[in-house]
Amino acid sequence: MHTEFLVDEQATVDCGKRLGKQLLTGGVVYLLGDLGTGKTTLSRGILNACGYDGAVKSPTYTLVEPYELDELQLFHFDLYRLLDPEELEYMGVRDYFQPSHLCLVEWPCRGLGVIPQADVIVELTVADHGRTIHLSHESTRGEQLLTDFAP
């Protein structure tokens, strides 16, 4: 497990960039935290590291935002508004979760039983005047992805 204090929004983006460099081969990342803790901000940093420099918004209303990058297909999910995990089956969610794809999932608890287990779990919490990030892994792949992650 890795824990780090993020002093501001830029520190959160920078942390996402460092994490994104470890995720270029794909994987499933669960993003945990209350509303406003920086999940989408961290996702912006991950996307930047993967070669995307456009605007990044939370896919709260669309459930998933696809990003076709040069070397990677990345899918950013926000399941906050999901009423039933079965809804994911209707949108063909299993097609998104391929070994070579990177899937960032906000509010994964709303899709349990349908979405695959995480490789990496990121938990963000508000702390003092910034945020605390906790990184852990749930798979061998996740352990390998986090091996070289450093502040």
mmCIF file of C-alpha atoms in Angstrom:
data_model
loop_
_atom_site.group_PDB
_atom_site.id
_atom_site.type_symbol
_atom_site.label_atom_id
_atom_site.label_comp_id
_atom_site.label_asym_id
_atom_site.label_seq_id
_atom_site.Cartn_x
_atom_site.Cartn_y
_atom_site.Cartn_z
ATOM 1 C CA MET A 1 0.000 0.000 0.000
ATOM 2 C CA HIS A 2 1.128 3.520 -0.776
ATOM 3 C CA THR A 3 -0.192 6.634 0.998
ATOM 4 C CA GLU A 4 0.551 10.207 0.064
ATOM 5 C CA PHE A 5 -0.738 13.681 0.937
ATOM 6 C CA LEU A 6 -1.802 15.816 -2.036
ATOM 7 C CA VAL A 7 -1.657 19.489 -1.161
ATOM 8 C CA ASP A 8 -3.810 20.840 -4.021
ATOM 9 C CA GLU A 9 -5.439 20.119 -7.379
ATOM 10 C CA GLN A 10 -2.135 20.270 -9.259
ATOM 11 C CA ALA A 11 -0.592 17.731 -6.866
ATOM 12 C CA THR A 12 -3.574 15.457 -7.558
ATOM 13 C CA VAL A 13 -3.094 15.794 -11.341
ATOM 14 C CA ASP A 14 0.660 15.167 -10.949
ATOM 15 C CA CYS A 15 0.000 12.049 -8.870
ATOM 16 C CA GLY A 16 -2.401 10.869 -11.581
ATOM 17 C CA LYS A 17 0.326 11.388 -14.178
ATOM 18 C CA ARG A 18 2.754 9.264 -12.191
ATOM 19 C CA LEU A 19 0.124 6.573 -11.764
ATOM 20 C CA GLY A 20 -0.862 6.777 -15.428
ATOM 21 C CA LYS A 21 2.696 5.979 -16.502
ATOM 22 C CA GLN A 22 2.344 2.665 -14.652
ATOM 23 C CA LEU A 23 -0.992 1.887 -16.337
ATOM 24 C CA LEU A 24 -0.004 2.139 -20.002
ATOM 25 C CA THR A 25 -0.472 -1.615 -20.488
ATOM 26 C CA GLY A 26 -4.068 -1.514 -19.240
ATOM 27 C CA GLY A 27 -5.873 -2.675 -16.135
ATOM 28 C CA VAL A 28 -8.892 -2.008 -13.965
ATOM 29 C CA VAL A 29 -8.654 0.846 -11.461
ATOM 30 C CA TYR A 30 -11.338 1.495 -8.858
ATOM 31 C CA LEU A 31 -11.530 5.132 -7.770
ATOM 32 C CA LEU A 32 -13.039 5.435 -4.293
ATOM 33 C CA GLY A 33 -13.979 8.582 -2.432
ATOM 34 C CA ASP A 34 -16.870 10.835 -1.597
ATOM 35 C CA LEU A 35 -18.151 13.484 -3.996
ATOM 36 C CA GLY A 36 -15.547 16.199 -4.474
ATOM 37 C CA THR A 37 -12.514 14.228 -3.305
ATOM 38 C CA GLY A 38 -10.691 14.481 -6.631
ATOM 39 C CA LYS A 39 -11.460 11.252 -8.493
ATOM 40 C CA THR A 40 -12.001 13.008 -11.819
ATOM 41 C CA THR A 41 -9.007 15.298 -11.213
ATOM 42 C CA LEU A 42 -6.810 12.249 -10.650
ATOM 43 C CA SER A 43 -8.312 10.699 -13.797
ATOM 44 C CA ARG A 44 -7.270 13.809 -15.746
ATOM 45 C CA GLY A 45 -3.665 13.211 -14.671
ATOM 46 C CA ILE A 46 -3.874 9.541 -15.669
ATOM 47 C CA LEU A 47 -5.261 10.521 -19.075
ATOM 48 C CA ASN A 48 -2.515 13.133 -19.509
ATOM 49 C CA ALA A 49 0.126 10.466 -18.875
ATOM 50 C CA CYS A 50 -1.538 8.266 -21.494
ATOM 51 C CA GLY A 51 -1.271 11.009 -24.114
ATOM 52 C CA TYR A 52 -4.622 12.808 -23.834
ATOM 53 C CA ASP A 53 -4.523 16.575 -23.338
ATOM 54 C CA GLY A 54 -8.163 17.578 -23.870
ATOM 55 C CA ALA A 55 -10.844 18.328 -21.307
ATOM 56 C CA VAL A 56 -11.727 15.531 -18.893
ATOM 57 C CA LYS A 57 -15.181 15.506 -17.363
ATOM 58 C CA SER A 58 -16.856 13.063 -15.077
ATOM 59 C CA PRO A 59 -19.090 10.735 -17.111
ATOM 60 C CA THR A 60 -21.848 10.967 -14.484
ATOM 61 C CA TYR A 61 -24.667 11.152 -17.026
ATOM 62 C CA THR A 62 -23.219 8.971 -19.781
ATOM 63 C CA LEU A 63 -21.823 6.288 -17.393
ATOM 64 C CA VAL A 64 -18.726 5.872 -19.580
ATOM 65 C CA GLU A 65 -16.464 8.188 -21.531
ATOM 66 C CA PRO A 66 -14.234 6.426 -24.092
ATOM 67 C CA TYR A 67 -10.781 7.730 -25.029
ATOM 68 C CA GLU A 68 -9.091 6.243 -28.095
ATOM 69 C CA LEU A 69 -5.411 6.983 -27.602
ATOM 70 C CA ASP A 70 -2.432 6.082 -29.799
ATOM 71 C CA GLU A 71 -1.309 3.120 -27.713
ATOM 72 C CA LEU A 72 -4.300 2.449 -25.479
ATOM 73 C CA GLN A 73 -8.072 2.379 -25.252
ATOM 74 C CA LEU A 74 -9.146 4.004 -21.991
ATOM 75 C CA PHE A 75 -12.652 3.995 -20.549
ATOM 76 C CA HIS A 76 -13.628 6.278 -17.682
ATOM 77 C CA PHE A 77 -16.739 5.075 -15.852
ATOM 78 C CA ASP A 78 -18.795 6.940 -13.275
ATOM 79 C CA LEU A 79 -21.432 4.609 -11.849
ATOM 80 C CA TYR A 80 -22.841 7.083 -9.321
ATOM 81 C CA ARG A 81 -26.232 7.329 -11.057
ATOM 82 C CA LEU A 82 -26.480 3.606 -11.818
ATOM 83 C CA LEU A 83 -29.664 2.219 -10.314
ATOM 84 C CA ASP A 84 -29.048 -1.484 -10.981
ATOM 85 C CA PRO A 85 -25.807 -3.245 -11.984
ATOM 86 C CA GLU A 86 -27.799 -5.133 -14.638
ATOM 87 C CA GLU A 87 -27.982 -1.862 -16.599
ATOM 88 C CA LEU A 88 -24.293 -2.389 -17.342
ATOM 89 C CA GLU A 89 -25.081 -5.663 -19.106
ATOM 90 C CA TYR A 90 -27.423 -3.820 -21.496
ATOM 91 C CA MET A 91 -24.653 -1.438 -22.519
ATOM 92 C CA GLY A 92 -22.223 -4.299 -23.239
ATOM 93 C CA VAL A 93 -19.917 -3.509 -20.333
ATOM 94 C CA ARG A 94 -17.920 -6.722 -20.698
ATOM 95 C CA ASP A 95 -16.616 -5.475 -24.060
ATOM 96 C CA TYR A 96 -14.946 -2.553 -22.301
ATOM 97 C CA PHE A 97 -13.064 -4.663 -19.771
ATOM 98 C CA GLN A 98 -10.429 -6.251 -21.999
ATOM 99 C CA PRO A 99 -6.904 -7.018 -20.718
ATOM 100 C CA SER A 100 -5.332 -4.410 -23.013
ATOM 101 C CA HIS A 101 -7.799 -1.655 -22.044
ATOM 102 C CA LEU A 102 -7.480 0.712 -19.117
ATOM 103 C CA CYS A 103 -10.741 1.129 -17.208
ATOM 104 C CA LEU A 104 -11.068 3.788 -14.518
ATOM 105 C CA VAL A 105 -14.195 3.189 -12.448
ATOM 106 C CA GLU A 106 -15.680 5.776 -10.092
ATOM 107 C CA TRP A 107 -18.293 4.403 -7.661
ATOM 108 C CA PRO A 108 -17.477 0.746 -8.444
ATOM 109 C CA CYS A 109 -19.678 -0.456 -5.560
ATOM 110 C CA ARG A 110 -22.689 0.297 -7.789
ATOM 111 C CA GLY A 111 -21.507 -2.235 -10.380
ATOM 112 C CA LEU A 112 -20.336 -5.081 -8.154
ATOM 113 C CA GLY A 113 -21.157 -8.481 -9.516
ATOM 114 C CA VAL A 114 -20.967 -7.212 -13.087
ATOM 115 C CA ILE A 115 -17.652 -5.347 -13.364
ATOM 116 C CA PRO A 116 -14.420 -7.273 -12.852
ATOM 117 C CA GLN A 117 -12.223 -7.128 -9.774
ATOM 118 C CA ALA A 118 -9.849 -4.179 -9.583
ATOM 119 C CA ASP A 119 -6.164 -4.467 -10.257
ATOM 120 C CA VAL A 120 -5.528 -1.207 -8.415
ATOM 121 C CA ILE A 121 -7.684 0.534 -5.824
ATOM 122 C CA VAL A 122 -7.291 4.275 -5.331
ATOM 123 C CA GLU A 123 -8.963 5.834 -2.318
ATOM 124 C CA LEU A 124 -9.096 9.613 -1.987
ATOM 125 C CA THR A 125 -10.138 11.411 1.187
ATOM 126 C CA VAL A 126 -10.234 15.061 2.161
ATOM 127 C CA ALA A 127 -7.534 15.786 4.734
ATOM 128 C CA ASP A 128 -6.535 19.135 6.225
ATOM 129 C CA HIS A 129 -6.373 21.522 3.245
ATOM 130 C CA GLY A 130 -5.706 18.835 0.663
ATOM 131 C CA ARG A 131 -6.320 15.178 -0.037
ATOM 132 C CA THR A 132 -4.858 11.883 1.015
ATOM 133 C CA ILE A 133 -4.468 9.145 -1.554
ATOM 134 C CA HIS A 134 -4.171 5.469 -0.651
ATOM 135 C CA LEU A 135 -3.121 3.036 -3.377
ATOM 136 C CA SER A 136 -3.429 -0.711 -3.020
ATOM 137 C CA HIS A 137 -3.646 -3.689 -5.348
ATOM 138 C CA GLU A 138 -6.140 -6.524 -5.623
ATOM 139 C CA SER A 139 -4.357 -8.683 -8.186
ATOM 140 C CA THR A 140 -0.921 -9.818 -9.248
ATOM 141 C CA ARG A 141 -1.205 -7.467 -12.196
ATOM 142 C CA GLY A 142 -2.026 -4.611 -9.819
ATOM 143 C CA GLU A 143 0.965 -5.465 -7.669
ATOM 144 C CA GLN A 144 3.191 -5.299 -10.753
ATOM 145 C CA LEU A 145 1.608 -2.026 -11.872
ATOM 146 C CA LEU A 146 2.330 -0.407 -8.509
ATOM 147 C CA THR A 147 5.821 -1.823 -8.078
ATOM 148 C CA ASP A 148 7.542 1.174 -9.628
ATOM 149 C CA PHE A 149 5.091 3.822 -8.429
ATOM 150 C CA ALA A 150 6.982 6.374 -6.382
ATOM 151 C CA PRO A 151 6.347 9.904 -5.104
#
